[in-house]
Tab-separated table of C-alpha atoms and ligand atoms in Angstrom:
chain	number	residue	atom	x	y	z
A	1	MET	CA	0.009	-0.134	-0.024
A	2	ARG	CA	1.170	3.632	-0.633
A	3	THR	CA	-0.012	6.838	0.996
A	4	GLN	CA	1.341	10.257	1.502
A	5	VAL	CA	1.291	10.208	5.473
A	6	ALA	CA	1.387	7.125	7.498
A	7	ILE	CA	-0.204	7.973	10.802
A	8	ILE	CA	0.854	5.792	13.751
A	9	GLY	CA	-1.828	5.777	16.521
A	10	GLY	CA	-5.708	6.240	16.294
A	11	GLY	CA	-6.022	8.550	19.403
A	12	PRO	CA	-7.166	12.164	19.281
A	13	SER	CA	-3.907	13.438	17.875
A	14	GLY	CA	-3.687	10.888	15.043
A	15	LEU	CA	-7.401	11.140	14.029
A	16	LEU	CA	-7.412	14.949	14.135
A	17	LEU	CA	-4.362	15.264	11.896
A	18	SER	CA	-5.853	12.575	9.534
A	19	GLN	CA	-9.110	14.681	9.075
A	20	LEU	CA	-7.361	18.031	8.788
A	21	LEU	CA	-5.015	16.552	6.120
A	22	MET	CA	-8.085	14.984	4.238
A	23	LYS	CA	-9.537	18.350	4.040
A	24	GLU	CA	-6.580	19.678	2.201
A	25	GLY	CA	-6.416	16.625	-0.291
A	26	ILE	CA	-3.643	14.964	1.502
A	27	GLU	CA	-4.069	11.261	2.038
A	28	ALA	CA	-3.288	9.399	5.149
A	29	VAL	CA	-3.581	5.890	6.532
A	30	VAL	CA	-4.075	5.519	10.269
A	31	LEU	CA	-2.650	2.418	12.033
A	32	GLU	CA	-4.006	1.609	15.623
A	33	ARG	CA	-2.969	-1.007	17.857
A	34	GLN	CA	-6.117	-1.349	19.770
A	35	THR	CA	-9.808	-2.028	18.530
A	36	ARG	CA	-11.987	1.084	18.022
A	37	GLU	CA	-14.107	0.079	21.071
A	38	HIS	CA	-11.004	0.047	23.277
A	39	VAL	CA	-10.036	3.474	22.034
A	40	LEU	CA	-13.507	4.902	22.831
A	41	GLY	CA	-13.715	3.231	26.222
A	42	ARG	CA	-10.836	5.385	27.717
A	43	ILE	CA	-12.082	7.966	29.975
A	44	ARG	CA	-9.460	10.900	29.984
A	45	ALA	CA	-9.499	14.645	29.444
A	46	GLY	CA	-12.721	16.779	29.629
A	47	VAL	CA	-11.457	20.542	29.016
A	48	LEU	CA	-10.980	21.884	25.583
A	49	GLU	CA	-9.097	25.073	24.742
A	50	MET	CA	-10.799	27.389	22.211
A	51	GLY	CA	-7.848	26.544	19.735
A	52	PHE	CA	-8.746	23.014	19.986
A	53	VAL	CA	-12.434	23.613	19.306
A	54	ASP	CA	-11.347	25.969	16.350
A	55	LEU	CA	-9.187	23.102	14.890
A	56	MET	CA	-12.224	20.548	15.089
A	57	ARG	CA	-14.273	23.094	13.284
A	58	GLU	CA	-11.608	23.545	10.576
A	59	ALA	CA	-11.722	19.729	10.426
A	60	GLY	CA	-15.394	19.716	9.832
A	61	VAL	CA	-16.114	17.634	12.909
A	62	ALA	CA	-17.289	19.993	15.401
A	63	GLU	CA	-21.176	19.905	14.798
A	64	ARG	CA	-21.925	17.894	17.914
A	65	LEU	CA	-19.120	19.597	19.988
A	66	ASP	CA	-20.826	23.037	19.124
A	67	ARG	CA	-24.242	21.650	20.129
A	68	GLU	CA	-23.385	19.672	23.157
A	69	GLY	CA	-20.137	21.231	24.618
A	70	PHE	CA	-20.583	23.304	27.675
A	71	ILE	CA	-18.828	26.674	27.654
A	72	HIS	CA	-17.210	27.479	30.985
A	73	ASP	CA	-16.288	31.154	31.759
A	74	GLY	CA	-14.443	30.482	34.854
A	75	THR	CA	-13.177	28.020	37.452
A	76	VAL	CA	-13.042	27.939	41.284
A	77	LEU	CA	-9.639	27.268	43.155
A	78	SER	CA	-10.328	26.481	46.808
A	79	PHE	CA	-7.795	26.456	49.504
A	80	ASP	CA	-9.361	24.764	52.656
A	81	ASN	CA	-12.221	27.173	53.204
A	82	GLU	CA	-11.047	30.116	50.991
A	83	GLN	CA	-12.016	30.258	47.377
A	84	VAL	CA	-10.735	32.264	44.277
A	85	ARG	CA	-12.875	32.360	41.276
A	86	ILE	CA	-10.888	32.844	38.022
A	87	ASP	CA	-12.959	34.495	35.472
A	88	PHE	CA	-11.432	33.381	31.983
A	89	THR	CA	-13.562	35.645	29.928
A	90	GLU	CA	-12.719	38.755	32.014
A	91	LEU	CA	-9.085	37.987	32.628
A	92	ALA	CA	-8.120	36.215	29.343
A	93	GLY	CA	-10.747	37.154	26.965
A	94	ARG	CA	-12.224	33.624	26.053
A	95	PRO	CA	-13.742	30.727	27.793
A	96	VAL	CA	-12.995	26.831	27.672
A	97	THR	CA	-15.375	24.220	26.434
A	98	VAL	CA	-16.112	20.989	28.698
A	99	TYR	CA	-16.601	17.959	26.258
A	100	GLY	CA	-15.013	14.644	26.901
A	101	GLN	CA	-12.059	13.265	25.122
A	102	THR	CA	-14.395	10.026	24.576
A	103	GLU	CA	-16.740	12.320	22.549
A	104	VAL	CA	-14.045	14.039	20.599
A	105	THR	CA	-12.631	10.472	19.597
A	106	ARG	CA	-15.976	9.279	18.587
A	107	ASP	CA	-16.722	12.322	16.399
A	108	LEU	CA	-13.459	11.955	14.852
A	109	TYR	CA	-13.932	8.236	13.894
A	110	ASP	CA	-17.551	8.981	12.772
A	111	ALA	CA	-16.242	11.726	10.371
A	112	ARG	CA	-13.357	9.305	9.137
A	113	ASP	CA	-16.119	6.572	8.314
A	114	LYS	CA	-18.038	9.154	6.376
A	115	THR	CA	-15.027	10.455	4.341
A	116	GLY	CA	-13.836	7.167	3.726
A	117	GLY	CA	-10.191	7.465	5.230
A	118	THR	CA	-8.450	4.178	5.949
A	119	THR	CA	-7.901	3.189	9.452
A	120	ILE	CA	-6.508	-0.164	10.339
A	121	PHE	CA	-7.166	-1.529	13.698
A	122	GLU	CA	-5.493	-4.212	15.726
A	123	VAL	CA	-2.162	-3.960	14.163
A	124	GLU	CA	0.934	-5.541	15.695
A	125	ASN	CA	4.467	-5.229	15.678
A	126	VAL	CA	4.576	-1.686	13.870
A	127	VAL	CA	8.063	-0.783	12.704
A	128	LEU	CA	9.259	2.394	11.124
A	129	HIS	CA	11.966	2.126	8.322
A	130	ASP	CA	14.297	4.366	6.445
A	131	VAL	CA	13.130	7.436	8.352
A	132	GLU	CA	16.177	9.396	7.454
A	133	THR	CA	15.791	9.075	3.843
A	134	ASP	CA	12.919	10.325	1.538
A	135	LYS	CA	11.341	7.016	1.020
A	136	PRO	CA	10.334	5.869	4.529
A	137	TYR	CA	7.927	3.014	5.106
A	138	VAL	CA	6.176	1.229	7.810
A	139	THR	CA	5.634	-2.569	8.342
A	140	TYR	CA	3.198	-4.160	10.697
A	141	ARG	CA	1.453	-7.410	11.279
A	142	LYS	CA	-2.415	-7.862	10.902
A	143	ASN	CA	-4.390	-11.089	11.355
A	144	GLY	CA	-0.881	-12.825	11.249
A	145	GLN	CA	0.009	-11.382	7.876
A	146	GLU	CA	3.017	-8.868	7.214
A	147	ALA	CA	2.105	-5.675	5.617
A	148	ARG	CA	3.964	-2.671	4.330
A	149	ILE	CA	2.844	1.017	3.731
A	150	ASP	CA	5.353	3.128	1.593
A	151	CYS	CA	4.770	6.868	2.343
A	152	ASP	CA	6.353	10.453	2.135
A	153	PHE	CA	6.168	11.236	5.862
A	154	ILE	CA	5.321	9.406	9.045
A	155	ALA	CA	3.330	11.064	11.958
A	156	GLY	CA	4.120	9.433	15.313
A	157	CYS	CA	0.833	9.953	17.170
A	158	ASP	CA	1.063	6.618	19.243
A	159	GLY	CA	1.172	7.971	22.788
A	160	PHE	CA	3.718	7.794	25.493
A	161	HIS	CA	4.074	3.962	25.198
A	162	GLY	CA	4.304	3.821	21.241
A	163	VAL	CA	7.086	2.896	18.902
A	164	SER	CA	7.698	6.201	17.178
A	165	ARG	CA	9.673	8.108	19.719
A	166	LYS	CA	11.875	5.048	20.409
A	167	THR	CA	12.707	4.917	16.696
A	168	ILE	CA	14.771	8.090	17.178
A	169	PRO	CA	18.252	6.965	18.131
A	170	ASP	CA	19.561	7.856	21.643
A	171	THR	CA	22.270	9.655	20.087
A	172	VAL	CA	19.893	12.237	18.625
A	173	ARG	CA	16.971	11.945	21.208
A	174	ARG	CA	16.992	13.880	24.704
A	175	ASP	CA	14.384	13.141	27.257
A	176	PHE	CA	13.472	15.308	30.165
A	177	GLU	CA	11.404	13.865	32.975
A	178	LYS	CA	9.922	14.611	36.406
A	179	VAL	CA	7.925	11.925	38.199
A	180	TYR	CA	5.631	13.161	40.950
A	181	PRO	CA	5.214	11.122	44.407
A	182	PHE	CA	1.377	10.707	43.993
A	183	GLY	CA	-1.376	9.833	41.513
A	184	TRP	CA	-4.909	10.892	40.888
A	185	LEU	CA	-7.751	8.487	41.544
A	186	GLY	CA	-10.649	9.377	39.254
A	187	ILE	CA	-14.292	8.324	39.225
A	188	LEU	CA	-17.148	8.866	36.788
A	189	SER	CA	-20.666	8.739	38.110
A	190	GLU	CA	-24.157	9.428	36.742
A	191	THR	CA	-24.908	12.212	39.237
A	192	PRO	CA	-25.413	15.996	38.661
A	193	PRO	CA	-22.177	18.019	39.058
A	194	VAL	CA	-21.835	19.762	42.494
A	195	HIS	CA	-21.082	23.018	40.905
A	196	HIS	CA	-21.671	24.545	37.569
A	197	GLU	CA	-17.842	25.203	37.074
A	198	LEU	CA	-14.920	23.169	37.912
A	199	ILE	CA	-13.554	23.110	41.455
A	200	TYR	CA	-9.677	22.719	41.791
A	201	ALA	CA	-9.352	22.176	45.620
A	202	SER	CA	-6.178	22.216	47.613
A	203	SER	CA	-6.486	20.928	51.252
A	204	GLU	CA	-4.366	19.574	54.079
A	205	ARG	CA	-5.416	16.093	52.991
A	206	GLY	CA	-4.415	16.761	49.402
A	207	PHE	CA	-5.752	17.774	45.968
A	208	ALA	CA	-9.300	17.238	44.733
A	209	LEU	CA	-11.092	18.041	41.463
A	210	CYS	CA	-14.767	18.398	40.821
A	211	SER	CA	-15.435	18.129	37.171
A	212	MET	CA	-18.139	16.995	34.904
A	213	ARG	CA	-19.124	15.764	31.443
A	214	ASN	CA	-22.729	16.793	31.292
A	215	ALA	CA	-25.608	17.785	33.622
A	216	HIS	CA	-26.103	14.110	34.685
A	217	LEU	CA	-22.604	12.860	34.539
A	218	SER	CA	-19.765	13.964	37.079
A	219	ARG	CA	-16.062	13.409	36.790
A	220	TYR	CA	-14.214	13.687	40.339
A	221	TYR	CA	-10.439	13.193	41.237
A	222	VAL	CA	-8.632	12.931	44.596
A	223	GLN	CA	-4.812	12.856	44.935
A	224	CYS	CA	-3.546	9.378	45.945
A	225	ASP	CA	-0.658	7.486	46.983
A	226	LEU	CA	1.330	5.812	44.216
A	227	SER	CA	0.963	2.663	45.975
A	228	ASP	CA	-2.770	2.690	46.349
A	229	LYS	CA	-4.642	-0.006	44.582
A	230	VAL	CA	-8.019	1.007	42.829
A	231	GLU	CA	-9.733	-2.046	44.094
A	232	ALA	CA	-8.947	-1.018	47.618
A	233	TRP	CA	-10.926	2.485	47.263
A	234	SER	CA	-14.651	1.670	47.680
A	235	ASP	CA	-16.831	4.278	46.312
A	236	GLN	CA	-17.997	5.145	49.877
A	237	ALA	CA	-14.322	5.737	50.899
A	238	PHE	CA	-13.916	7.968	47.593
A	239	TRP	CA	-16.851	10.183	48.440
A	240	ASP	CA	-15.808	10.531	51.999
A	241	GLU	CA	-12.350	11.542	51.035
A	242	LEU	CA	-13.605	13.934	48.373
A	243	ARG	CA	-16.076	15.692	50.903
A	244	ARG	CA	-13.067	16.365	53.327
A	245	ARG	CA	-11.142	18.100	50.718
A	246	ILE	CA	-13.669	20.521	49.102
A	247	PRO	CA	-15.194	23.476	50.763
A	248	ALA	CA	-17.887	22.580	53.376
A	249	GLU	CA	-20.797	23.916	51.577
A	250	THR	CA	-19.866	22.121	48.467
A	251	ALA	CA	-19.536	18.933	50.482
A	252	GLU	CA	-23.021	19.405	51.660
A	253	ALA	CA	-24.443	19.795	48.333
A	254	LEU	CA	-22.534	16.760	46.858
A	255	VAL	CA	-24.718	14.199	45.275
A	256	THR	CA	-23.167	10.786	45.207
A	257	GLY	CA	-23.931	7.596	43.582
A	258	PRO	CA	-22.359	4.413	42.338
A	259	SER	CA	-19.124	4.889	40.089
A	260	ILE	CA	-19.295	3.644	36.597
A	261	GLU	CA	-15.572	4.110	36.001
A	262	LYS	CA	-12.731	4.114	38.416
A	263	SER	CA	-8.980	4.452	37.696
A	264	ILE	CA	-5.631	5.737	39.071
A	265	ALA	CA	-3.310	7.653	36.926
A	266	PRO	CA	0.397	8.618	37.904
A	267	LEU	CA	1.565	12.011	37.398
A	268	ARG	CA	4.501	12.731	35.178
A	269	SER	CA	6.072	15.634	33.247
A	270	PHE	CA	8.055	14.529	30.344
A	271	VAL	CA	9.390	16.035	27.085
A	272	SER	CA	11.403	14.353	24.361
A	273	GLU	CA	13.470	16.453	21.884
A	274	PRO	CA	13.472	16.827	19.002
A	275	MET	CA	10.038	16.219	17.879
A	276	ARG	CA	11.272	15.593	14.264
A	277	TRP	CA	13.834	13.182	12.902
A	278	GLY	CA	14.060	12.903	9.286
A	279	ARG	CA	10.774	12.119	7.888
A	280	LEU	CA	9.151	11.307	11.229
A	281	PHE	CA	7.239	13.819	13.152
A	282	LEU	CA	6.103	13.414	16.860
A	283	CYS	CA	2.751	14.593	17.960
A	284	GLY	CA	1.118	14.728	21.286
A	285	ASP	CA	1.804	12.311	24.079
A	286	ALA	CA	4.312	10.495	21.876
A	287	ALA	CA	6.665	13.477	22.623
A	288	HIS	CA	5.490	14.942	25.867
A	289	ILE	CA	3.361	14.144	29.082
A	290	VAL	CA	1.962	16.742	31.551
A	291	PRO	CA	0.571	16.121	34.983
A	292	PRO	CA	-3.340	16.592	34.348
A	293	THR	CA	-3.667	19.550	36.751
A	294	GLY	CA	-3.944	22.191	34.334
A	295	ALA	CA	-6.029	20.116	31.832
A	296	LYS	CA	-3.357	20.408	29.215
A	297	GLY	CA	-2.529	16.784	27.882
A	298	LEU	CA	-5.026	16.678	25.120
A	299	ASN	CA	-4.756	20.447	24.188
A	300	SER	CA	-0.997	20.257	23.817
A	301	ALA	CA	-1.539	17.553	21.394
A	302	ALA	CA	-3.857	19.707	19.391
A	303	SER	CA	-1.245	22.454	19.088
A	304	ASP	CA	1.318	19.984	17.764
A	305	VAL	CA	-1.270	18.734	15.214
A	306	PHE	CA	-1.854	22.445	14.260
A	307	TYR	CA	1.848	23.150	13.432
A	308	LEU	CA	2.287	19.816	11.596
A	309	HIS	CA	-0.924	20.096	9.523
A	310	ARG	CA	0.124	23.609	8.374
A	311	GLY	CA	3.620	22.417	7.681
A	312	LEU	CA	2.658	19.465	5.563
A	313	THR	CA	-0.140	21.520	3.735
A	314	SER	CA	2.528	24.088	2.627
A	315	TYR	CA	4.849	21.195	1.631
A	316	TYR	CA	2.291	19.662	-0.531
A	317	GLN	CA	0.602	22.688	-1.938
A	318	GLU	CA	3.335	25.125	-2.341
A	319	ARG	CA	6.560	22.910	-2.206
A	320	ASP	CA	7.507	25.053	0.794
A	321	SER	CA	9.326	22.899	3.447
A	322	ALA	CA	9.816	25.935	5.857
A	323	GLY	CA	6.891	24.775	7.991
A	324	ILE	CA	7.963	21.070	8.495
A	325	ASP	CA	11.643	22.052	8.899
A	326	GLY	CA	10.670	24.453	11.731
A	327	TYR	CA	8.070	21.963	13.275
A	328	SER	CA	10.219	20.766	16.110
A	329	GLN	CA	11.332	24.154	17.307
A	330	LYS	CA	7.820	25.738	17.094
A	331	ALA	CA	6.059	22.912	18.605
A	332	LEU	CA	8.521	22.509	21.563
A	333	ALA	CA	8.509	26.388	22.342
A	334	ARG	CA	4.686	25.952	23.210
A	335	VAL	CA	5.167	22.532	24.813
A	336	TRP	CA	7.594	23.860	27.328
A	337	LYS	CA	5.288	26.801	28.172
A	338	THR	CA	2.554	24.222	28.712
A	339	GLN	CA	4.899	22.228	30.719
A	340	ARG	CA	5.756	25.101	32.957
A	341	PHE	CA	1.973	25.805	33.640
A	342	SER	CA	1.008	22.165	34.497
A	343	TRP	CA	4.147	21.941	36.685
A	344	TRP	CA	3.266	25.176	38.440
A	345	MET	CA	-0.548	24.333	38.987
A	346	THR	CA	0.697	20.852	40.242
A	347	ASN	CA	3.012	22.503	42.924
A	348	LEU	CA	0.336	24.895	43.838
A	349	LEU	CA	-2.341	22.646	44.570
A	350	HIS	CA	-0.922	19.200	45.810
A	351	ARG	CA	0.225	18.154	49.049
A	352	PHE	CA	3.927	16.697	48.491
A	353	PRO	CA	4.632	13.958	51.067
A	354	ASP	CA	8.196	14.936	51.227
A	355	ARG	CA	7.783	18.776	51.570
A	356	SER	CA	9.919	20.847	54.394
A	357	ASP	CA	8.497	23.606	56.473
A	358	PHE	CA	9.882	26.132	54.014
A	359	ASP	CA	8.143	24.303	51.160
A	360	ILE	CA	4.791	24.734	52.972
A	361	ARG	CA	5.412	28.511	53.540
A	362	MET	CA	6.279	28.916	49.935
A	363	GLN	CA	3.046	27.245	48.838
A	364	GLN	CA	0.990	29.420	51.251
A	365	ALA	CA	2.800	32.576	49.959
A	366	GLU	CA	1.993	31.412	46.338
A	367	ILE	CA	-1.549	30.954	47.030
A	368	ALA	CA	-1.800	34.458	48.894
A	369	HIS	CA	-0.109	35.979	45.860
A	370	LEU	CA	-2.714	34.440	43.642
A	371	GLN	CA	-5.439	35.569	45.932
A	372	ASP	CA	-4.183	39.264	46.101
A	373	VAL	CA	-2.665	39.857	42.690
A	374	ARG	CA	-4.925	40.252	39.670
A	375	ALA	CA	-1.824	39.994	37.342
A	376	ALA	CA	-1.329	36.490	38.918
A	377	GLN	CA	-4.890	35.419	38.281
A	378	GLU	CA	-4.452	36.821	34.722
A	379	THR	CA	-1.290	34.680	34.027
A	380	LEU	CA	-3.255	31.549	35.268
A	381	ALA	CA	-6.347	32.434	33.149
A	382	LYS	CA	-4.413	33.001	30.020
A	383	ASN	CA	-2.433	29.770	30.245
A	384	TYR	CA	-5.630	27.752	31.331
A	385	VAL	CA	-7.598	29.023	28.290
A	386	GLY	CA	-4.602	28.143	25.994
A	387	LEU	CA	-1.584	30.122	24.618
A	388	PRO	CA	-1.822	31.325	21.107
A	389	TYR	CA	-0.655	28.830	18.443
B	1	FAD	P1	-3.092	8.654	22.900
B	1	FAD	O1	-4.639	9.216	23.268
B	1	FAD	O2	-2.420	7.917	23.926
B	1	FAD	O3	-3.450	7.831	21.656
B	1	FAD	C1	-2.316	7.146	21.050
B	1	FAD	C2	-2.835	5.949	20.217
B	1	FAD	O4	-1.896	5.245	19.686
B	1	FAD	C3	-3.528	4.960	21.281
B	1	FAD	O5	-5.028	4.738	20.730
B	1	FAD	C4	-2.785	3.738	21.176
B	1	FAD	O6	-3.542	2.516	21.308
B	1	FAD	C5	-2.017	3.906	19.799
B	1	FAD	N1	-0.759	3.106	19.855
B	1	FAD	C6	0.080	3.043	20.805
B	1	FAD	N2	1.149	2.376	20.381
B	1	FAD	C7	0.911	1.910	19.120
B	1	FAD	C8	1.731	1.188	18.165
B	1	FAD	N3	2.796	0.671	18.377
B	1	FAD	N4	1.086	1.120	17.029
B	1	FAD	C9	-0.221	1.528	16.750
B	1	FAD	N5	-0.906	2.354	17.527
B	1	FAD	C10	-0.379	2.563	18.799
B	1	FAD	N6	-5.435	14.934	29.779
B	1	FAD	C11	-6.132	15.810	30.382
B	1	FAD	O7	-5.978	17.013	29.683
B	1	FAD	N7	-7.136	15.623	31.352
B	1	FAD	C12	-7.154	14.333	31.971
B	1	FAD	O8	-7.980	14.073	32.949
B	1	FAD	C13	-6.408	13.319	31.535
B	1	FAD	N8	-6.478	12.076	31.947
B	1	FAD	C14	-5.579	11.067	31.462
B	1	FAD	C15	-5.610	9.823	32.010
B	1	FAD	C16	-4.849	8.702	31.533
B	1	FAD	C17	-4.848	7.322	32.002
B	1	FAD	C18	-3.853	9.027	30.450
B	1	FAD	C19	-3.006	8.086	29.905
B	1	FAD	C20	-3.938	10.292	29.822
B	1	FAD	C21	-4.677	11.326	30.442
B	1	FAD	N9	-4.580	12.599	29.914
B	1	FAD	C22	-5.611	13.651	30.396
B	1	FAD	C23	-4.008	13.008	28.711
B	1	FAD	C24	-4.661	13.011	27.449
B	1	FAD	O9	-5.604	11.965	27.439
B	1	FAD	C25	-3.673	12.873	26.320
B	1	FAD	O10	-2.709	13.932	26.372
B	1	FAD	C26	-4.188	12.558	24.934
B	1	FAD	O11	-4.983	11.253	25.016
B	1	FAD	C27	-3.207	12.545	24.073
B	1	FAD	O12	-3.693	12.187	22.663
B	1	FAD	P2	-2.627	11.338	21.707
B	1	FAD	O13	-3.469	10.832	20.736
B	1	FAD	O14	-1.372	12.131	21.578
B	1	FAD	O15	-2.205	9.873	22.571
B	2	DHB	C1	-10.686	17.030	33.887
B	2	DHB	C2	-9.392	16.453	33.979
B	2	DHB	C3	-8.252	17.446	34.321
B	2	DHB	O1	-7.166	17.009	34.381
B	2	DHB	C4	-8.646	18.821	34.393
B	2	DHB	O2	-7.582	19.650	34.796
B	2	DHB	C5	-9.836	19.221	34.349
B	2	DHB	C6	-10.912	18.300	34.117
B	2	DHB	C7	-11.803	16.124	33.561
B	2	DHB	O3	-11.399	14.843	33.428
B	2	DHB	O4	-12.955	16.403	33.607
């Protein structure tokens, strides 16, 4: 088989890139290791920047997102019983949209079905070849048969555990990593959200987040120990712990119910440089991971897709390679700013088990600064709604 762009990974990065390329008449084949049902079953991010929504519109897949997404003009940060509301629209000029990653992925797969793009599921043993030449190709196994795709370019959109990043030799690649000493235990429940906006809560017992998917579906998280096992957390224990970490009046208003999903995610900051090697371009979690505190994982993936789509379009339509040549530098410049914000939000709101008395005072001073200084709130708001592409 031959195509113009071979896309490894059918998560949000790979799917969005494929749809945007197709709009420009550039052909792509998506290779996905899992089944479609598996990809759609993953409960992940929930907050979309306006830039992401605009890209979905450009790709022609925002009809349901525009109808069913919830516009959020602000969020609440709570520190024990004190609260600060960050008004995104007033401080940063635009809101964010609450719409689950599962729905984004579903819309992208539905659009791909309609436009007839090729997606091959359940591929095994994907290997990238001759990436440093102008004739790269990809081999894989499907139903026990070996297959090959020749292409002009390869987009590595296969997440943190994918093969694309590892194809870049150690002599070229440099990884930067910070692992945090805690995780997030998240649950999804068919209950009304406790508040109409998200609440990011910092408390002596640790961090908690009240989020939502719609008026009848809530998503909540509590900071947990890395050694915790999800089976050991009963729903009752989760709700009790959440109540202790959020403002008293919110805890009283909380409607609880059985969880329909429960999982633990470790927290990590990670960046791999460069994001391009020869004819291979890394996008999204394949190149970088953020701790989820700033809601930036999915949004960061979208900005990579934006730069790569623009670069490939100029290459094919105008024979101009400046966009693809500058891809790694441009994408990384925004990635590092997003890393900084996610790291800062994580430090601000979590309880670090190994913190010193000095660290505690610094965290308190940071909170007081945020409460008192409008410019500090403005910085938070501008980063949260998304830096310009
Ligand atoms: P992925 O979504 O990881 O997609 C990569 C795809 O590639 C997958 O479908 C995978 O099956 C496929 N793949 C992997 N290896 C291969 C291979 N060898 N061959 C073919 N296909 C392959 N972000 C937030 O903003 N908020 C959150 O609450 C949040 N929660 C998260 C919880 C978890 C458990 C995880 C892992 C991430 C979470 N994120 C969150 C981050 C966010 O979901 C990611 O940033 C986003 O999914 C990135 O999209 P992606 O397409 O780059 O990668
Ligand atoms: C959600 C996840 C986040 O990491 C975040 O910062 C906000 C919302 C969510 O899953 O709803």
